[in-house]
């Protein structure tokens, strides 16, 4: 039986089996939480930094993860960018991602037969069922929790989603995409999904990054309430007259 984190047969030795189990936790943590540094992984998994680096070295040797400079959106601070680790395509395949050659072939047939409009229509129909299932639970949530509820619904469908505050708003992060390889060829799939997020949340959202385009996480910015402009003394005086 294959072990997702090693790509090889599970060992019968107690020590090796323990290593494979911990290595699997490291790989799954990256899958669930997105690009992660060794220090963050050590804290998250309650392991020593040395143990995490040893497991990362093994995953690197196996071609299951790769090291990248951390992407910074906005002004970059001083110093070298932190090194983060992300799953490779091989690593994602190890977790049974639905990279289906048949789906890509079918999409190419739709494109050849009906052009880009047909592909876009297919993409919209594909996410329509998702929108129908999510609509009620997102609509019933308070405004401050709508993005969080959407993330929970996506996670239940296998997208390993989370939210984080970001400036005047929030970011919706999807750490797993079962159709990333197909979406790489047909971005209409990502565009249709973004349109659904906008409708469900009732505001214009912006896709900042996608796994299909080589980013570690699909990231969508959700704007918050417009800031209230401060009232000047002159405006206050006019109001009280």
CSV table of C-alpha atoms in Angstrom, one decimal:
chain,number,residue,atom,x,y,z
A,1,UNK,CA,0.0,0.0,0.0
A,2,UNK,CA,1.4,3.4,-1.0
A,3,UNK,CA,1.9,6.1,1.7
A,4,UNK,CA,0.9,9.5,0.4
A,5,UNK,CA,3.8,11.3,2.0
A,6,UNK,CA,6.5,8.9,0.8
A,7,UNK,CA,5.3,7.6,-2.5
A,8,UNK,CA,6.6,4.1,-1.5
A,9,UNK,CA,5.4,1.1,0.3
A,10,UNK,CA,4.7,1.5,4.0
A,11,UNK,CA,7.6,0.2,6.1
A,12,UNK,CA,7.1,-2.5,8.7
A,13,UNK,CA,9.7,-1.1,11.1
A,14,UNK,CA,8.3,0.8,14.0
A,15,UNK,CA,10.7,3.7,13.6
A,16,UNK,CA,10.2,4.0,9.9
A,17,UNK,CA,6.4,3.7,10.3
A,18,UNK,CA,6.5,6.6,12.8
A,19,UNK,CA,8.6,8.7,10.4
A,20,UNK,CA,6.2,8.0,7.6
A,21,UNK,CA,3.2,9.0,9.8
A,22,UNK,CA,4.9,12.2,10.8
A,23,UNK,CA,5.9,13.0,7.3
A,24,UNK,CA,2.4,12.4,6.2
A,25,UNK,CA,1.3,15.0,8.8
A,26,UNK,CA,3.8,17.5,7.5
A,27,UNK,CA,2.6,17.0,3.9
A,28,UNK,CA,-1.1,17.2,4.9
A,29,UNK,CA,-0.5,20.4,6.9
A,30,UNK,CA,1.0,22.0,3.8
A,31,UNK,CA,-2.0,20.8,1.7
A,32,UNK,CA,-4.5,22.1,4.2
A,33,UNK,CA,-2.8,25.4,5.2
A,34,UNK,CA,-1.0,26.3,2.0
A,35,UNK,CA,2.6,27.4,1.6
A,36,UNK,CA,4.3,27.0,5.0
A,37,UNK,CA,7.8,27.7,6.4
A,38,UNK,CA,9.7,25.1,8.4
A,39,UNK,CA,9.2,27.2,11.6
A,40,UNK,CA,5.5,27.5,11.1
A,41,UNK,CA,5.2,23.8,10.5
A,42,UNK,CA,7.1,23.0,13.6
A,43,UNK,CA,4.9,25.2,15.7
A,44,UNK,CA,1.7,24.0,14.1
A,45,UNK,CA,2.5,20.3,14.4
A,46,UNK,CA,4.3,20.7,17.8
A,47,UNK,CA,7.5,19.2,16.4
A,48,UNK,CA,11.1,20.4,16.7
A,49,UNK,CA,12.4,22.5,13.8
A,50,UNK,CA,15.1,19.9,13.3
A,51,UNK,CA,12.5,17.1,12.9
A,52,UNK,CA,10.5,19.2,10.5
A,53,UNK,CA,13.5,20.0,8.3
A,54,UNK,CA,14.4,16.3,8.2
A,55,UNK,CA,11.0,15.4,7.0
A,56,UNK,CA,11.0,18.3,4.5
A,57,UNK,CA,14.3,17.1,3.1
A,58,UNK,CA,12.8,13.7,2.5
A,59,UNK,CA,9.7,15.1,0.8
A,60,UNK,CA,12.0,17.3,-1.3
A,61,UNK,CA,14.1,14.3,-2.4
A,62,UNK,CA,10.9,12.5,-3.3
A,63,UNK,CA,9.7,15.4,-5.4
A,64,UNK,CA,6.5,15.8,-3.3
A,65,UNK,CA,7.2,19.3,-2.1
A,66,UNK,CA,9.3,22.2,-3.4
A,67,UNK,CA,10.7,25.3,-1.8
A,68,UNK,CA,9.8,28.8,-2.9
A,69,UNK,CA,10.3,32.4,-1.8
A,70,UNK,CA,7.2,33.5,0.1
A,71,UNK,CA,4.9,35.7,-2.0
A,72,UNK,CA,4.2,39.0,-0.5
A,73,UNK,CA,1.2,41.0,-1.6
A,74,UNK,CA,1.9,44.7,-0.9
A,75,UNK,CA,5.1,46.4,0.3
A,76,UNK,CA,7.9,44.1,1.0
A,77,UNK,CA,9.8,44.4,4.3
A,78,UNK,CA,13.6,44.4,4.7
A,79,UNK,CA,15.6,41.2,4.5
A,80,UNK,CA,15.4,38.1,2.4
A,81,UNK,CA,11.9,36.6,1.7
A,82,UNK,CA,11.1,33.6,3.9
A,83,UNK,CA,11.4,30.2,2.3
A,84,UNK,CA,8.1,28.3,2.2
A,85,UNK,CA,7.2,24.8,1.1
A,86,UNK,CA,4.4,23.9,-1.3
A,87,UNK,CA,3.1,20.6,-2.6
A,88,UNK,CA,4.2,19.7,-6.2
A,89,UNK,CA,1.8,18.2,-8.7
A,90,UNK,CA,3.2,14.8,-7.7
A,91,UNK,CA,2.5,15.6,-4.1
A,92,UNK,CA,-1.1,16.6,-4.9
A,93,UNK,CA,-1.6,13.5,-6.9
A,94,UNK,CA,-0.5,11.5,-3.8
A,95,UNK,CA,-3.6,12.9,-2.1
A,96,UNK,CA,-5.9,11.5,-4.8
A,97,UNK,CA,-6.6,14.8,-6.5
A,98,UNK,CA,-9.1,14.4,-9.4
A,99,UNK,CA,-6.8,15.4,-12.2
A,100,UNK,CA,-8.8,13.7,-14.8
A,101,UNK,CA,-7.4,13.5,-18.4
A,102,UNK,CA,-10.9,12.6,-19.6
A,103,UNK,CA,-12.2,15.9,-18.2
A,104,UNK,CA,-9.5,17.9,-20.0
A,105,UNK,CA,-10.3,16.0,-23.2
A,106,UNK,CA,-14.0,16.8,-22.9
A,107,UNK,CA,-13.3,20.5,-22.2
A,108,UNK,CA,-11.1,20.6,-25.4
A,109,UNK,CA,-13.9,19.0,-27.4
A,110,UNK,CA,-16.4,21.7,-26.0
A,111,UNK,CA,-14.0,24.4,-27.0
A,112,UNK,CA,-13.4,23.1,-30.5
A,113,UNK,CA,-17.1,22.5,-31.1
A,114,UNK,CA,-18.6,25.6,-29.5
A,115,UNK,CA,-15.7,28.0,-28.8
A,116,UNK,CA,-15.0,30.0,-25.7
A,117,UNK,CA,-18.6,30.9,-25.1
A,118,UNK,CA,-19.5,27.2,-24.9
A,119,UNK,CA,-16.7,26.7,-22.4
A,120,UNK,CA,-17.8,29.6,-20.3
A,121,UNK,CA,-21.4,28.4,-20.3
A,122,UNK,CA,-20.3,24.9,-19.2
A,123,UNK,CA,-18.2,26.5,-16.4
A,124,UNK,CA,-21.3,28.4,-15.2
A,125,UNK,CA,-23.5,25.4,-15.2
A,126,UNK,CA,-20.9,23.4,-13.3
A,127,UNK,CA,-20.8,25.8,-10.4
A,128,UNK,CA,-24.6,26.5,-10.5
A,129,UNK,CA,-25.3,23.4,-8.4
A,130,UNK,CA,-22.7,24.5,-5.9
A,131,UNK,CA,-24.2,28.0,-5.7
A,132,UNK,CA,-27.7,26.5,-5.1
A,133,UNK,CA,-26.3,24.3,-2.2
A,134,UNK,CA,-24.4,27.2,-0.5
A,135,UNK,CA,-27.0,30.0,-1.0
A,136,UNK,CA,-29.2,29.4,2.0
A,137,UNK,CA,-26.4,28.8,4.6
A,138,UNK,CA,-24.5,31.9,3.4
A,139,UNK,CA,-27.7,34.0,3.3
A,140,UNK,CA,-28.6,33.1,6.9
A,141,UNK,CA,-25.2,34.0,8.3
A,142,UNK,CA,-24.6,37.4,9.8
A,143,UNK,CA,-22.7,39.8,7.4
A,144,UNK,CA,-19.6,39.5,9.5
A,145,UNK,CA,-19.5,35.7,9.1
A,146,UNK,CA,-20.6,35.2,5.5
A,147,UNK,CA,-17.1,34.6,4.2
A,148,UNK,CA,-16.3,32.2,7.1
A,149,UNK,CA,-19.5,30.2,6.4
A,150,UNK,CA,-18.6,30.1,2.7
A,151,UNK,CA,-15.2,28.8,3.6
A,152,UNK,CA,-16.8,26.1,5.8
A,153,UNK,CA,-19.0,25.0,3.0
A,154,UNK,CA,-16.1,24.8,0.6
A,155,UNK,CA,-14.1,22.8,3.1
A,156,UNK,CA,-16.9,20.3,3.4
A,157,UNK,CA,-16.6,19.9,-0.4
A,158,UNK,CA,-12.9,19.2,-0.2
A,159,UNK,CA,-11.4,22.6,-0.9
A,160,UNK,CA,-9.7,23.0,2.5
A,161,UNK,CA,-10.8,26.7,2.7
A,162,UNK,CA,-10.1,29.3,5.3
A,163,UNK,CA,-10.4,33.0,5.8
A,164,UNK,CA,-8.1,35.7,7.1
A,165,UNK,CA,-8.4,39.4,7.7
A,166,UNK,CA,-6.6,41.5,5.1
A,167,UNK,CA,-6.7,45.3,5.2
A,168,UNK,CA,-10.2,46.6,4.7
A,169,UNK,CA,-11.7,43.2,4.1
A,170,UNK,CA,-10.8,39.5,4.2
A,171,UNK,CA,-9.1,36.9,2.1
A,172,UNK,CA,-10.8,33.6,1.2
A,173,UNK,CA,-8.1,30.9,0.7
A,174,UNK,CA,-8.7,27.5,-0.9
A,175,UNK,CA,-5.7,25.3,-0.3
A,176,UNK,CA,-6.9,22.4,-2.4
A,177,UNK,CA,-8.4,22.5,-6.0
A,178,UNK,CA,-9.6,19.1,-7.5
A,179,UNK,CA,-9.7,20.6,-11.0
A,180,UNK,CA,-6.5,22.6,-11.0
A,181,UNK,CA,-5.0,20.9,-14.1
A,182,UNK,CA,-8.1,21.4,-16.1
A,183,UNK,CA,-8.5,25.0,-14.9
A,184,UNK,CA,-4.9,25.7,-16.0
A,185,UNK,CA,-6.0,25.1,-19.6
A,186,UNK,CA,-9.5,26.6,-19.1
A,187,UNK,CA,-9.5,29.6,-16.7
A,188,UNK,CA,-13.2,30.0,-17.3
A,189,UNK,CA,-13.7,27.5,-14.5
A,190,UNK,CA,-12.0,29.9,-12.0
A,191,UNK,CA,-13.8,32.9,-13.4
A,192,UNK,CA,-17.2,31.2,-13.0
A,193,UNK,CA,-16.4,30.2,-9.4
A,194,UNK,CA,-15.4,33.8,-8.6
A,195,UNK,CA,-18.7,35.0,-10.0
A,196,UNK,CA,-20.5,32.6,-7.7
A,197,UNK,CA,-18.6,34.0,-4.7
A,198,UNK,CA,-19.6,37.5,-5.7
A,199,UNK,CA,-23.3,36.6,-5.9
A,200,UNK,CA,-23.3,34.6,-2.6
A,201,UNK,CA,-21.5,37.4,-0.7
A,202,UNK,CA,-23.4,40.2,-2.4
A,203,UNK,CA,-20.3,42.2,-3.2
A,204,UNK,CA,-17.6,42.4,-5.9
A,205,UNK,CA,-14.7,40.0,-5.0
A,206,UNK,CA,-11.3,39.8,-6.7
A,207,UNK,CA,-9.3,36.7,-7.4
A,208,UNK,CA,-5.6,37.4,-6.5
A,209,UNK,CA,-4.1,34.0,-7.0
A,210,UNK,CA,-4.9,30.5,-8.2
A,211,UNK,CA,-3.4,27.0,-7.8
A,212,UNK,CA,-4.1,26.5,-11.5
A,213,UNK,CA,-1.7,29.4,-12.4
A,214,UNK,CA,1.1,28.1,-10.1
A,215,UNK,CA,0.3,29.8,-6.8
A,216,UNK,CA,0.2,27.7,-3.7
A,217,UNK,CA,-3.3,28.8,-2.8
A,218,UNK,CA,-6.4,30.1,-4.5
A,219,UNK,CA,-6.8,33.5,-2.9
A,220,UNK,CA,-9.9,35.7,-3.3
A,221,UNK,CA,-10.1,39.2,-1.8
A,222,UNK,CA,-13.5,40.1,-0.2
A,223,UNK,CA,-13.9,43.8,0.5
A,224,UNK,CA,-15.2,45.0,3.8
A,225,UNK,CA,-17.5,47.8,4.6
A,226,UNK,CA,-16.5,51.1,3.2
A,227,UNK,CA,-14.6,53.2,5.8
A,228,UNK,CA,-16.6,56.1,7.3
A,229,UNK,CA,-15.0,59.4,6.6
A,230,UNK,CA,-14.2,61.5,9.7
A,231,UNK,CA,-16.4,64.5,10.3
A,232,UNK,CA,-14.5,67.8,10.3
A,233,UNK,CA,-15.3,70.6,12.7
A,234,UNK,CA,-16.8,72.7,9.9
A,235,UNK,CA,-19.1,69.8,8.8
A,236,UNK,CA,-20.1,69.3,12.4
A,237,UNK,CA,-20.9,72.9,12.9
A,238,UNK,CA,-23.1,73.0,9.7
A,239,UNK,CA,-24.9,69.9,10.9
A,240,UNK,CA,-25.9,71.4,14.2
A,241,UNK,CA,-27.3,74.6,12.7
